[in-house]
mmCIF file of C-alpha atoms in Angstrom:
data_model
loop_
_atom_site.group_PDB
_atom_site.id
_atom_site.type_symbol
_atom_site.label_atom_id
_atom_site.label_comp_id
_atom_site.label_asym_id
_atom_site.label_seq_id
_atom_site.Cartn_x
_atom_site.Cartn_y
_atom_site.Cartn_z
ATOM 1 C CA UNK A 241 78.798 118.992 125.797
ATOM 2 C CA UNK A 242 81.052 116.002 126.723
ATOM 3 C CA UNK A 243 84.777 116.717 126.499
ATOM 4 C CA UNK A 244 87.657 114.399 127.153
ATOM 5 C CA UNK A 245 91.113 116.017 127.836
ATOM 6 C CA UNK A 246 93.954 113.636 127.185
ATOM 7 C CA UNK A 247 97.144 114.665 129.169
ATOM 8 C CA UNK A 248 100.473 112.889 129.566
ATOM 9 C CA UNK A 249 100.577 113.414 133.338
ATOM 10 C CA UNK A 250 98.411 115.061 135.968
ATOM 11 C CA UNK A 251 100.645 115.595 139.075
ATOM 12 C CA UNK A 252 98.881 118.146 141.371
ATOM 13 C CA UNK A 253 102.129 119.462 142.566
ATOM 14 C CA UNK A 254 103.786 120.397 139.278
ATOM 15 C CA UNK A 255 103.162 123.413 137.095
ATOM 16 C CA UNK A 256 103.395 123.812 133.277
ATOM 17 C CA UNK A 257 100.690 121.964 131.280
ATOM 18 C CA UNK A 258 99.277 120.303 134.290
ATOM 19 C CA UNK A 259 98.703 123.514 136.185
ATOM 20 C CA UNK A 260 97.161 125.088 133.140
ATOM 21 C CA UNK A 261 94.980 122.010 132.488
ATOM 22 C CA UNK A 262 93.794 121.904 136.053
ATOM 23 C CA UNK A 263 92.579 125.549 136.046
ATOM 24 C CA UNK A 264 91.010 125.042 132.601
ATOM 25 C CA UNK A 265 89.063 121.921 133.548
ATOM 26 C CA UNK A 266 87.901 123.333 136.941
ATOM 27 C CA UNK A 267 86.605 126.404 134.955
ATOM 28 C CA UNK A 268 84.975 124.299 132.196
ATOM 29 C CA UNK A 269 83.100 122.162 134.900
ATOM 30 C CA UNK A 270 81.891 125.225 136.583
ATOM 31 C CA UNK A 271 80.500 126.619 133.186
ATOM 32 C CA UNK A 272 78.488 123.470 132.883
ATOM 33 C CA UNK A 273 80.564 121.303 130.453
ATOM 34 C CA UNK A 274 80.867 117.535 131.241
ATOM 35 C CA UNK A 275 84.600 117.143 131.486
ATOM 36 C CA UNK A 276 86.709 114.082 132.011
ATOM 37 C CA UNK A 277 90.478 113.627 131.964
ATOM 38 C CA UNK A 278 92.497 110.565 130.632
ATOM 39 C CA UNK A 279 96.030 110.520 131.874
ATOM 40 C CA UNK A 280 98.835 108.368 133.390
ATOM 41 C CA UNK A 281 99.892 107.860 136.908
ATOM 42 C CA UNK A 282 103.386 109.075 136.253
ATOM 43 C CA UNK A 283 104.588 111.521 138.890
ATOM 44 C CA UNK A 284 106.097 114.356 136.806
ATOM 45 C CA UNK A 285 108.783 115.608 137.287
ATOM 46 C CA UNK A 286 109.813 113.815 140.470
ATOM 47 C CA UNK A 287 109.590 110.294 139.026
ATOM 48 C CA UNK A 288 107.871 107.279 140.352
ATOM 49 C CA UNK A 289 104.015 107.005 140.225
ATOM 50 C CA UNK A 290 101.191 108.676 141.937
ATOM 51 C CA UNK A 291 99.246 107.041 144.753
ATOM 52 C CA UNK A 292 95.897 107.078 142.911
ATOM 53 C CA UNK A 293 93.209 104.514 142.169
ATOM 54 C CA UNK A 294 93.636 102.857 138.719
ATOM 55 C CA UNK A 295 90.387 100.804 138.383
ATOM 56 C CA UNK A 296 87.981 103.649 138.815
ATOM 57 C CA UNK A 297 87.779 107.308 137.959
ATOM 58 C CA UNK A 298 88.663 109.990 140.615
ATOM 59 C CA UNK A 299 86.089 112.670 141.200
ATOM 60 C CA UNK A 300 87.789 116.133 141.110
ATOM 61 C CA UNK A 301 86.346 119.545 140.882
ATOM 62 C CA UNK A 302 83.088 118.329 139.324
ATOM 63 C CA UNK A 303 85.221 116.399 136.703
ATOM 64 C CA UNK A 304 86.475 112.768 136.512
ATOM 65 C CA UNK A 305 90.053 111.683 136.232
ATOM 66 C CA UNK A 306 90.896 108.361 134.751
ATOM 67 C CA UNK A 307 94.603 107.309 135.740
ATOM 68 C CA UNK A 308 96.274 104.549 133.902
ATOM 69 C CA UNK A 309 99.543 102.644 134.605
ATOM 70 C CA UNK A 310 102.585 102.932 132.297
ATOM 71 C CA UNK A 311 104.494 99.929 130.922
ATOM 72 C CA UNK A 312 107.154 101.992 129.019
ATOM 73 C CA UNK A 313 108.172 105.252 130.714
ATOM 74 C CA UNK A 314 110.190 106.761 127.867
ATOM 75 C CA UNK A 315 107.099 106.890 125.500
ATOM 76 C CA UNK A 316 104.511 106.633 128.442
ATOM 77 C CA UNK A 317 102.983 103.717 126.781
ATOM 78 C CA UNK A 318 99.969 102.294 128.596
ATOM 79 C CA UNK A 319 97.950 99.287 127.398
ATOM 80 C CA UNK A 320 95.097 100.286 129.752
ATOM 81 C CA UNK A 321 94.884 103.832 128.352
ATOM 82 C CA UNK A 322 94.937 102.297 124.937
ATOM 83 C CA UNK A 323 92.063 100.041 125.785
ATOM 84 C CA UNK A 324 90.039 102.772 127.484
ATOM 85 C CA UNK A 325 90.390 105.243 124.549
ATOM 86 C CA UNK A 326 89.441 102.567 122.015
ATOM 87 C CA UNK A 327 86.237 101.662 123.868
ATOM 88 C CA UNK A 328 85.103 105.043 125.074
ATOM 89 C CA UNK A 329 86.206 107.651 122.533
ATOM 90 C CA UNK A 330 82.907 107.866 120.831
ATOM 91 C CA UNK A 331 81.042 108.651 124.106
ATOM 92 C CA UNK A 332 82.395 112.164 123.882
ATOM 93 C CA UNK A 333 81.705 115.070 121.661
ATOM 94 C CA UNK A 334 85.228 116.179 121.335
ATOM 95 C CA UNK A 335 88.747 115.138 122.592
ATOM 96 C CA UNK A 336 91.068 117.903 123.515
ATOM 97 C CA UNK A 337 94.673 116.521 123.261
ATOM 98 C CA UNK A 338 97.636 118.203 125.166
ATOM 99 C CA UNK A 339 101.082 117.754 123.995
ATOM 100 C CA UNK A 340 102.916 115.573 121.436
ATOM 101 C CA UNK A 341 105.676 112.981 121.202
ATOM 102 C CA UNK A 342 104.385 110.505 123.679
ATOM 103 C CA UNK A 343 101.875 107.594 123.404
ATOM 104 C CA UNK A 344 98.908 109.234 125.187
ATOM 105 C CA UNK A 345 98.353 112.289 122.762
ATOM 106 C CA UNK A 346 99.510 110.206 119.744
ATOM 107 C CA UNK A 347 97.140 107.392 120.228
ATOM 108 C CA UNK A 348 94.268 109.588 121.390
ATOM 109 C CA UNK A 349 94.573 111.549 118.050
ATOM 110 C CA UNK A 350 94.816 108.373 116.096
ATOM 111 C CA UNK A 351 91.785 106.578 117.636
ATOM 112 C CA UNK A 352 89.744 109.822 117.431
ATOM 113 C CA UNK A 353 90.445 110.177 113.774
ATOM 114 C CA UNK A 354 89.833 106.369 113.143
ATOM 115 C CA UNK A 355 86.480 106.458 114.973
ATOM 116 C CA UNK A 356 85.297 109.813 113.538
ATOM 117 C CA UNK A 357 85.363 111.883 116.798
ATOM 118 C CA UNK A 358 86.448 115.594 116.456
ATOM 119 C CA UNK A 359 89.622 116.326 118.073
ATOM 120 C CA UNK A 360 91.859 119.313 118.903
ATOM 121 C CA UNK A 361 95.547 119.230 119.533
ATOM 122 C CA UNK A 362 97.203 121.691 121.758
ATOM 123 C CA UNK A 363 100.981 121.406 121.114
ATOM 124 C CA UNK A 364 101.978 123.444 124.214
ATOM 125 C CA UNK A 365 105.230 124.659 122.552
ATOM 126 C CA UNK A 366 106.298 121.179 121.451
ATOM 127 C CA UNK A 367 106.668 122.408 117.746
ATOM 128 C CA UNK A 368 109.109 125.302 118.604
ATOM 129 C CA UNK A 369 112.208 125.088 116.402
ATOM 130 C CA UNK A 370 114.502 126.096 119.189
ATOM 131 C CA UNK A 371 114.000 122.754 120.912
ATOM 132 C CA UNK A 372 115.110 120.903 117.807
ATOM 133 C CA UNK A 373 118.279 122.735 117.756
ATOM 134 C CA UNK A 374 119.056 122.048 121.298
ATOM 135 C CA UNK A 375 118.530 118.298 120.922
ATOM 136 C CA UNK A 376 121.326 115.874 120.129
ATOM 137 C CA UNK A 377 121.822 114.407 116.736
ATOM 138 C CA UNK A 378 120.312 110.988 117.748
ATOM 139 C CA UNK A 379 117.419 112.613 119.417
ATOM 140 C CA UNK A 380 116.479 114.980 116.463
ATOM 141 C CA UNK A 381 116.446 111.922 114.135
ATOM 142 C CA UNK A 382 114.147 109.913 116.485
ATOM 143 C CA UNK A 383 111.879 113.007 116.821
ATOM 144 C CA UNK A 384 111.704 113.405 113.042
ATOM 145 C CA UNK A 385 110.913 109.799 112.486
ATOM 146 C CA UNK A 386 108.116 109.925 115.192
ATOM 147 C CA UNK A 387 106.754 113.086 113.591
ATOM 148 C CA UNK A 388 106.592 111.610 110.159
ATOM 149 C CA UNK A 389 105.008 108.394 111.119
ATOM 150 C CA UNK A 390 102.583 109.563 113.895
ATOM 151 C CA UNK A 391 102.311 113.154 114.996
ATOM 152 C CA UNK A 392 102.390 114.944 111.520
ATOM 153 C CA UNK A 393 99.447 112.885 110.236
ATOM 154 C CA UNK A 394 97.580 113.407 113.514
ATOM 155 C CA UNK A 395 98.327 117.244 113.293
ATOM 156 C CA UNK A 396 97.347 117.514 109.573
ATOM 157 C CA UNK A 397 93.978 115.609 110.091
ATOM 158 C CA UNK A 398 93.095 117.384 113.347
ATOM 159 C CA UNK A 399 89.685 119.097 113.533
ATOM 160 C CA UNK A 400 91.838 122.138 114.803
ATOM 161 C CA UNK A 401 95.079 122.855 116.337
ATOM 162 C CA UNK A 402 94.974 125.057 119.464
ATOM 163 C CA UNK A 403 97.893 127.574 119.872
ATOM 164 C CA UNK A 404 98.079 129.667 123.012
ATOM 165 C CA UNK A 405 99.831 132.638 121.402
ATOM 166 C CA UNK A 406 100.135 133.945 117.867
ATOM 167 C CA UNK A 407 103.950 133.619 118.166
ATOM 168 C CA UNK A 408 103.533 129.932 118.778
ATOM 169 C CA UNK A 409 101.449 129.455 115.638
ATOM 170 C CA UNK A 410 103.949 131.511 113.675
ATOM 171 C CA UNK A 411 106.861 129.460 114.986
ATOM 172 C CA UNK A 412 105.180 126.205 113.812
ATOM 173 C CA UNK A 413 104.647 127.567 110.294
ATOM 174 C CA UNK A 414 107.741 125.907 108.960
ATOM 175 C CA UNK A 415 105.944 122.450 109.126
ATOM 176 C CA UNK A 416 103.256 123.709 106.664
ATOM 177 C CA UNK A 417 100.461 122.053 108.683
ATOM 178 C CA UNK A 418 97.244 121.728 106.778
ATOM 179 C CA UNK A 419 94.730 121.665 109.644
ATOM 180 C CA UNK A 420 92.840 124.835 110.711
ATOM 181 C CA UNK A 421 93.976 126.545 113.775
ATOM 182 C CA UNK A 422 93.026 128.968 116.365
ATOM 183 C CA UNK A 423 94.693 131.081 119.063
ATOM 184 C CA UNK A 424 93.282 131.278 122.583
ATOM 185 C CA UNK A 425 95.685 131.978 125.576
ATOM 186 C CA UNK A 426 95.851 130.224 128.796
ATOM 187 C CA UNK A 427 93.931 131.703 131.613
ATOM 188 C CA UNK A 428 93.888 132.360 135.376
ATOM 189 C CA UNK A 429 91.249 132.230 137.993
ATOM 190 C CA UNK A 430 90.847 135.889 138.528
ATOM 191 C CA UNK A 431 89.052 135.378 141.986
ATOM 192 C CA UNK A 432 92.447 134.054 143.300
ATOM 193 C CA UNK A 433 93.957 137.467 142.593
ATOM 194 C CA UNK A 434 91.138 139.886 143.453
ATOM 195 C CA UNK A 435 92.495 140.352 146.993
ATOM 196 C CA UNK A 436 96.318 140.266 147.203
ATOM 197 C CA UNK A 437 98.206 139.507 150.526
ATOM 198 C CA UNK A 438 100.161 142.040 152.483
ATOM 199 C CA UNK A 439 103.727 142.481 151.510
ATOM 200 C CA UNK A 440 106.772 140.963 153.447
ATOM 201 C CA UNK A 441 105.912 137.301 154.417
ATOM 202 C CA UNK A 442 108.163 135.822 151.625
ATOM 203 C CA UNK A 443 110.943 138.129 152.337
ATOM 204 C CA UNK A 444 110.968 137.422 156.061
ATOM 205 C CA UNK A 445 110.725 133.669 155.513
ATOM 206 C CA UNK A 446 113.628 133.412 153.289
ATOM 207 C CA UNK A 447 115.849 136.288 154.960
ATOM 208 C CA UNK A 448 115.792 138.687 151.902
ATOM 209 C CA UNK A 449 115.600 142.002 154.005
ATOM 210 C CA UNK A 450 113.831 145.102 152.752
ATOM 211 C CA UNK A 451 115.960 145.965 149.772
ATOM 212 C CA UNK A 452 114.992 145.596 146.057
ATOM 213 C CA UNK A 453 113.898 142.172 145.048
ATOM 214 C CA UNK A 454 114.240 140.563 141.762
ATOM 215 C CA UNK A 455 112.142 137.364 141.149
ATOM 216 C CA UNK A 456 112.630 134.504 138.826
ATOM 217 C CA UNK A 457 109.941 131.779 139.342
ATOM 218 C CA UNK A 458 109.852 128.761 137.141
ATOM 219 C CA UNK A 459 111.789 125.630 136.319
ATOM 220 C CA UNK A 460 115.559 125.716 136.757
ATOM 221 C CA UNK A 461 116.218 124.671 133.183
ATOM 222 C CA UNK A 462 118.494 125.706 130.363
ATOM 223 C CA UNK A 463 115.698 127.101 128.263
ATOM 224 C CA UNK A 464 114.984 129.785 131.046
ATOM 225 C CA UNK A 465 117.955 132.010 130.310
ATOM 226 C CA UNK A 466 119.392 131.731 133.785
ATOM 227 C CA UNK A 467 122.902 131.893 132.132
ATOM 228 C CA UNK A 468 121.840 135.491 131.071
ATOM 229 C CA UNK A 469 120.174 136.422 134.402
ATOM 230 C CA UNK A 470 123.167 135.668 136.725
ATOM 231 C CA UNK A 471 125.737 137.971 134.971
ATOM 232 C CA UNK A 472 123.049 140.597 134.363
ATOM 233 C CA UNK A 473 122.118 140.588 138.097
ATOM 234 C CA UNK A 474 125.801 141.077 138.739
ATOM 235 C CA UNK A 475 125.601 144.225 136.833
ATOM 236 C CA UNK A 476 122.311 145.306 138.548
ATOM 237 C CA UNK A 477 123.963 144.978 141.898
ATOM 238 C CA UNK A 478 126.652 147.554 141.072
ATOM 239 C CA UNK A 479 123.811 150.124 140.700
ATOM 240 C CA UNK A 480 121.596 148.824 143.327
ATOM 241 C CA UNK A 481 123.706 147.369 146.085
ATOM 242 C CA UNK A 482 120.845 146.406 148.286
ATOM 243 C CA UNK A 483 119.058 144.266 145.582
ATOM 244 C CA UNK A 484 118.490 140.656 146.117
ATOM 245 C CA UNK A 485 117.570 137.878 143.529
ATOM 246 C CA UNK A 486 115.234 135.104 144.407
ATOM 247 C CA UNK A 487 115.308 131.891 142.118
ATOM 248 C CA UNK A 488 112.236 130.027 142.909
ATOM 249 C CA UNK A 489 111.365 126.669 141.368
ATOM 250 C CA UNK A 490 112.130 122.975 140.909
ATOM 251 C CA UNK A 491 115.606 121.801 139.589
ATOM 252 C CA UNK A 492 115.308 120.011 136.256
ATOM 253 C CA UNK A 493 117.856 117.562 135.461
ATOM 254 C CA UNK A 494 120.492 118.813 137.923
ATOM 255 C CA UNK A 495 120.723 122.103 135.964
ATOM 256 C CA UNK A 496 120.675 123.947 139.390
ATOM 257 C CA UNK A 497 124.292 122.913 139.987
ATOM 258 C CA UNK A 498 125.349 124.986 136.937
ATOM 259 C CA UNK A 499 123.328 127.970 138.069
ATOM 260 C CA UNK A 500 124.736 127.793 141.583
ATOM 261 C CA UNK A 501 128.278 127.575 140.086
ATOM 262 C CA UNK A 502 127.666 130.807 138.200
ATOM 263 C CA UNK A 503 126.326 132.446 141.231
ATOM 264 C CA UNK A 504 129.793 131.554 143.222
ATOM 265 C CA UNK A 505 131.772 132.553 140.099
ATOM 266 C CA UNK A 506 130.261 136.057 140.078
ATOM 267 C CA UNK A 507 130.503 136.311 143.912
ATOM 268 C CA UNK A 508 126.792 136.586 144.435
ATOM 269 C CA UNK A 509 126.081 134.013 147.016
ATOM 270 C CA UNK A 510 125.142 136.739 149.568
ATOM 271 C CA UNK A 511 122.483 138.213 147.238
ATOM 272 C CA UNK A 512 121.001 135.240 145.459
ATOM 273 C CA UNK A 513 118.615 133.063 147.296
ATOM 274 C CA UNK A 514 117.459 129.517 146.008
ATOM 275 C CA UNK A 515 114.006 128.588 147.067
ATOM 276 C CA UNK A 516 112.300 125.216 146.118
ATOM 277 C CA UNK A 517 108.992 124.928 144.272
ATOM 278 C CA UNK A 518 106.077 126.970 145.840
ATOM 279 C CA UNK A 519 102.431 126.325 145.598
ATOM 280 C CA UNK A 520 99.246 128.307 145.734
ATOM 281 C CA UNK A 521 99.235 131.214 148.171
ATOM 282 C CA UNK A 522 103.041 130.955 148.577
ATOM 283 C CA UNK A 523 103.411 131.718 145.015
ATOM 284 C CA UNK A 524 101.242 134.684 145.046
ATOM 285 C CA UNK A 525 103.107 135.999 148.091
ATOM 286 C CA UNK A 526 106.414 135.729 146.296
ATOM 287 C CA UNK A 527 105.103 137.858 143.488
ATOM 288 C CA UNK A 528 103.663 140.397 145.823
ATOM 289 C CA UNK A 529 106.995 140.793 147.925
ATOM 290 C CA UNK A 530 108.995 141.224 144.678
ATOM 291 C CA UNK A 531 109.728 144.524 142.782
ATOM 292 C CA UNK A 532 110.500 143.030 139.423
ATOM 293 C CA UNK A 533 109.727 139.714 137.832
ATOM 294 C CA UNK A 534 112.155 138.494 135.121
ATOM 295 C CA UNK A 535 111.989 135.662 132.602
ATOM 296 C CA UNK A 536 114.800 135.782 130.098
ATOM 297 C CA UNK A 537 113.809 132.461 128.359
ATOM 298 C CA UNK A 538 115.341 131.330 125.055
ATOM 299 C CA UNK A 539 112.012 129.694 124.240
ATOM 300 C CA UNK A 540 108.679 129.967 126.111
ATOM 301 C CA UNK A 541 105.381 128.801 124.758
ATOM 302 C CA UNK A 542 103.352 131.082 126.793
ATOM 303 C CA UNK A 543 104.822 132.223 130.047
ATOM 304 C CA UNK A 544 101.997 131.589 132.572
ATOM 305 C CA UNK A 545 104.220 132.983 135.433
ATOM 306 C CA UNK A 546 104.423 136.258 133.518
ATOM 307 C CA UNK A 547 100.510 136.596 133.539
ATOM 308 C CA UNK A 548 100.475 135.632 137.153
ATOM 309 C CA UNK A 549 103.061 138.204 138.067
ATOM 310 C CA UNK A 550 101.286 140.947 136.251
ATOM 311 C CA UNK A 551 98.028 139.861 138.008
ATOM 312 C CA UNK A 552 99.843 140.739 141.197
ATOM 313 C CA UNK A 553 100.678 144.183 139.995
ATOM 314 C CA UNK A 554 104.361 143.109 139.502
ATOM 315 C CA UNK A 555 106.222 144.691 136.513
ATOM 316 C CA UNK A 556 107.930 142.108 134.231
ATOM 317 C CA UNK A 557 111.144 142.037 132.341
ATOM 318 C CA UNK A 558 110.965 139.152 129.759
ATOM 319 C CA UNK A 559 112.869 138.108 126.361
ATOM 320 C CA UNK A 560 111.320 138.414 123.074
ATOM 321 C CA UNK A 561 111.315 134.741 122.920
ATOM 322 C CA UNK A 562 108.458 134.528 125.397
ATOM 323 C CA UNK A 563 105.468 134.088 123.071
ATOM 324 C CA UNK A 564 103.277 136.548 124.779
ATOM 325 C CA UNK A 565 105.896 139.404 124.522
ATOM 326 C CA UNK A 566 103.729 141.454 122.130
ATOM 327 C CA UNK A 567 100.962 141.311 124.689
ATOM 328 C CA UNK A 568 103.162 142.341 127.440
ATOM 329 C CA UNK A 569 104.339 145.411 125.293
ATOM 330 C CA UNK A 570 100.643 146.228 124.427
ATOM 331 C CA UNK A 571 99.600 145.979 128.147
ATOM 332 C CA UNK A 572 102.212 148.386 129.348
ATOM 333 C CA UNK A 573 102.971 145.915 132.154
ATOM 334 C CA UNK A 574 106.608 145.283 131.555
ATOM 335 C CA UNK A 575 109.698 145.470 129.349
ATOM 336 C CA UNK A 576 110.787 143.146 126.547
ATOM 337 C CA UNK A 577 114.464 142.468 125.729
ATOM 338 C CA UNK A 578 116.590 140.530 123.541
ATOM 339 C CA UNK A 579 118.277 137.383 124.969
ATOM 340 C CA UNK A 580 121.242 139.707 125.867
ATOM 341 C CA UNK A 581 122.907 140.284 129.222
ATOM 342 C CA UNK A 582 123.423 144.025 128.742
ATOM 343 C CA UNK A 583 119.819 144.617 127.775
ATOM 344 C CA UNK A 584 118.533 142.558 130.567
ATOM 345 C CA UNK A 585 120.673 144.247 133.146
ATOM 346 C CA UNK A 586 119.553 147.683 131.931
ATOM 347 C CA UNK A 587 115.902 146.818 131.903
ATOM 348 C CA UNK A 588 115.990 145.331 135.574
ATOM 349 C CA UNK A 589 118.204 148.187 136.922
ATOM 350 C CA UNK A 590 115.982 150.888 135.209
ATOM 351 C CA UNK A 591 112.872 149.525 136.868
ATOM 352 C CA UNK A 592 114.503 149.127 140.387
ATOM 353 C CA UNK A 593 115.418 152.757 140.128
ATOM 354 C CA UNK A 594 112.096 154.161 139.218
ATOM 355 C CA UNK A 595 109.359 153.338 141.773
ATOM 356 C CA UNK A 596 106.645 155.404 139.979
ATOM 357 C CA UNK A 597 107.281 153.456 136.746
ATOM 358 C CA UNK A 598 107.015 150.160 138.632
ATOM 359 C CA UNK A 599 103.600 151.276 140.061
ATOM 360 C CA UNK A 600 102.253 152.446 136.720
ATOM 361 C CA UNK A 601 103.327 149.179 135.029
ATOM 362 C CA UNK A 602 101.986 147.099 137.686
ATOM 363 C CA UNK A 603 98.435 148.689 137.511
ATOM 364 C CA UNK A 604 98.561 148.551 133.709
ATOM 365 C CA UNK A 605 99.545 144.865 133.724
ATOM 366 C CA UNK A 606 96.957 143.906 136.291
ATOM 367 C CA UNK A 607 94.075 145.531 134.360
ATOM 368 C CA UNK A 608 95.181 143.837 131.194
ATOM 369 C CA UNK A 609 95.284 140.455 132.771
ATOM 370 C CA UNK A 610 91.864 140.861 134.328
ATOM 371 C CA UNK A 611 90.440 141.905 130.885
ATOM 372 C CA UNK A 612 92.353 139.403 128.672
ATOM 373 C CA UNK A 613 93.058 136.370 130.741
ATOM 374 C CA UNK A 614 90.284 135.756 133.161
ATOM 375 C CA UNK A 615 89.223 132.046 132.852
ATOM 376 C CA UNK A 616 85.598 132.881 132.445
ATOM 377 C CA UNK A 617 86.571 134.711 129.271
ATOM 378 C CA UNK A 618 88.880 132.001 128.089
ATOM 379 C CA UNK A 619 86.285 129.096 128.653
ATOM 380 C CA UNK A 620 83.667 131.153 126.734
ATOM 381 C CA UNK A 621 85.863 131.547 123.744
ATOM 382 C CA UNK A 622 87.079 127.965 123.772
ATOM 383 C CA UNK A 623 83.632 126.609 124.128
ATOM 384 C CA UNK A 624 82.737 128.494 120.864
ATOM 385 C CA UNK A 625 85.661 126.826 119.099
ATOM 386 C CA UNK A 626 84.400 123.490 120.417
ATOM 387 C CA UNK A 627 81.016 124.099 118.929
ATOM 388 C CA UNK A 628 82.524 125.155 115.677
ATOM 389 C CA UNK A 629 84.633 122.014 115.458
ATOM 390 C CA UNK A 630 81.748 119.692 116.489
ATOM 391 C CA UNK A 631 79.387 121.260 113.932
ATOM 392 C CA UNK A 632 81.822 120.662 111.166
ATOM 393 C CA UNK A 633 82.751 117.200 112.318
ATOM 394 C CA UNK A 634 86.155 115.502 112.586
ATOM 395 C CA UNK A 635 88.924 115.476 109.799
ATOM 396 C CA UNK A 636 90.230 119.091 109.914
ATOM 397 C CA UNK A 637 87.337 120.644 107.771
ATOM 398 C CA UNK A 638 87.178 124.306 108.410
ATOM 399 C CA UNK A 639 88.875 127.516 108.105
ATOM 400 C CA UNK A 640 92.005 128.631 109.913
ATOM 401 C CA UNK A 641 91.418 131.649 112.107
#
C-alpha cells in the first residue's frame, strides 16, 4: 500500500503535529507500508526555512520526504508542491492529509478529489469552536470565507475524516459534516518507554532540589491555561512549601513574558523554573523527575504530553477541555478538573500530599498507555481504515463509525 502524508511543515525539532506525524510514519514504514511525505521547508515555529534538499526526496526512516519552497508564507502557498501533487497524486493508493486552513492540505484534498484518489483529512483540532471565539473579528471572517470556499467542500467529500478523540469529533459536530469519520488516537513508540531512566538528572541540571516537583511541558501559549496554573501553584505552595514548578517548552508569540509577569506578581520566582524546549531523552527525564504533570488547557485536541507522562508513571492533572479526559479518568492515571483555579490547586496539592495515590495512579496510567496507545496497535487500526477507504474508493462513500 502506497500512502502519501501531506503535512504543512516537518521540522524535526518541533512537537505537535510534526512529532505525531514522525512517529506514525516511522511505525507505518516499519509495518511494511510504502510511505512518503509531501511538506514545505518552513521551519516551524522558529521562522525561516530548513536547510534541506528541494530537488529530490530525502530518505528518512524507510520513508521519503519531499520538501517544497514556499512563495507565500501566510498561506504556505507553494507552486512546486502544487505541481508535484497534480503530477503524482494518482501514484498513491491513499492521501492522508493533516490540518486545515493552509494551501498544502487544501490543495491536496482538492486534487485528490479531482483525480479520484481516496483521501483522509485529520483536522488535528482545527475545528474546535474555542479557537474561533479567541480569534479577532477579521480573522474569524477570513476563516469562515476560506472554510466555505475550500475546506468545507474538501471535508464533506473526504473519503473519511480522522479524529484522534471522540471529544474532538463531538466538538466538530456543529459543522454538520457529511463525510464518514473514525476515531483513532495518536500513539507512542512503547520501546522508548520500556526502560525509564533513574530519577534526578533533570532536577540537578536545573537546580530544583529534592522537594515536590510539578511539571508543565508544552508550548507556552494562551490555550494552555497557564493563567490558571500560576495562581493555582501559589495556593499549592501554601500547603507544600518545598514544591517547585517547572514550565518546560517553547515560547509562542512572546506569551512567555505574560507568564513570567504572573510569576513575579505572585512572588513565585524562587519556586518556578522556566526551561526551554527539550527533546527525546531529556523529555523523558523531566517526566521521571516530576511528581505531578499538569495540563489545564482551555482547548487541547489530544494531549500527547499527557500520554507520555502516563507512560513514565507520572500521575496527571488535566482540564476537562483536553479531549482525552474521559480516557484519563477511565485509566485511573490522573485527575480531571474544570478550568478553575481552586479545582486545579486542590487536585495538585492533594496528589503531592499522597505518595501512595501517586504511585497507584502512575502504575495504572502506564498500563493503560501500553494497552491503548502503543504505535503497533495504532498502525494496525489505521491500516484497516485505509483498506476500508480504498475498497470503497474516493468521494466519502461509507458509513461513519
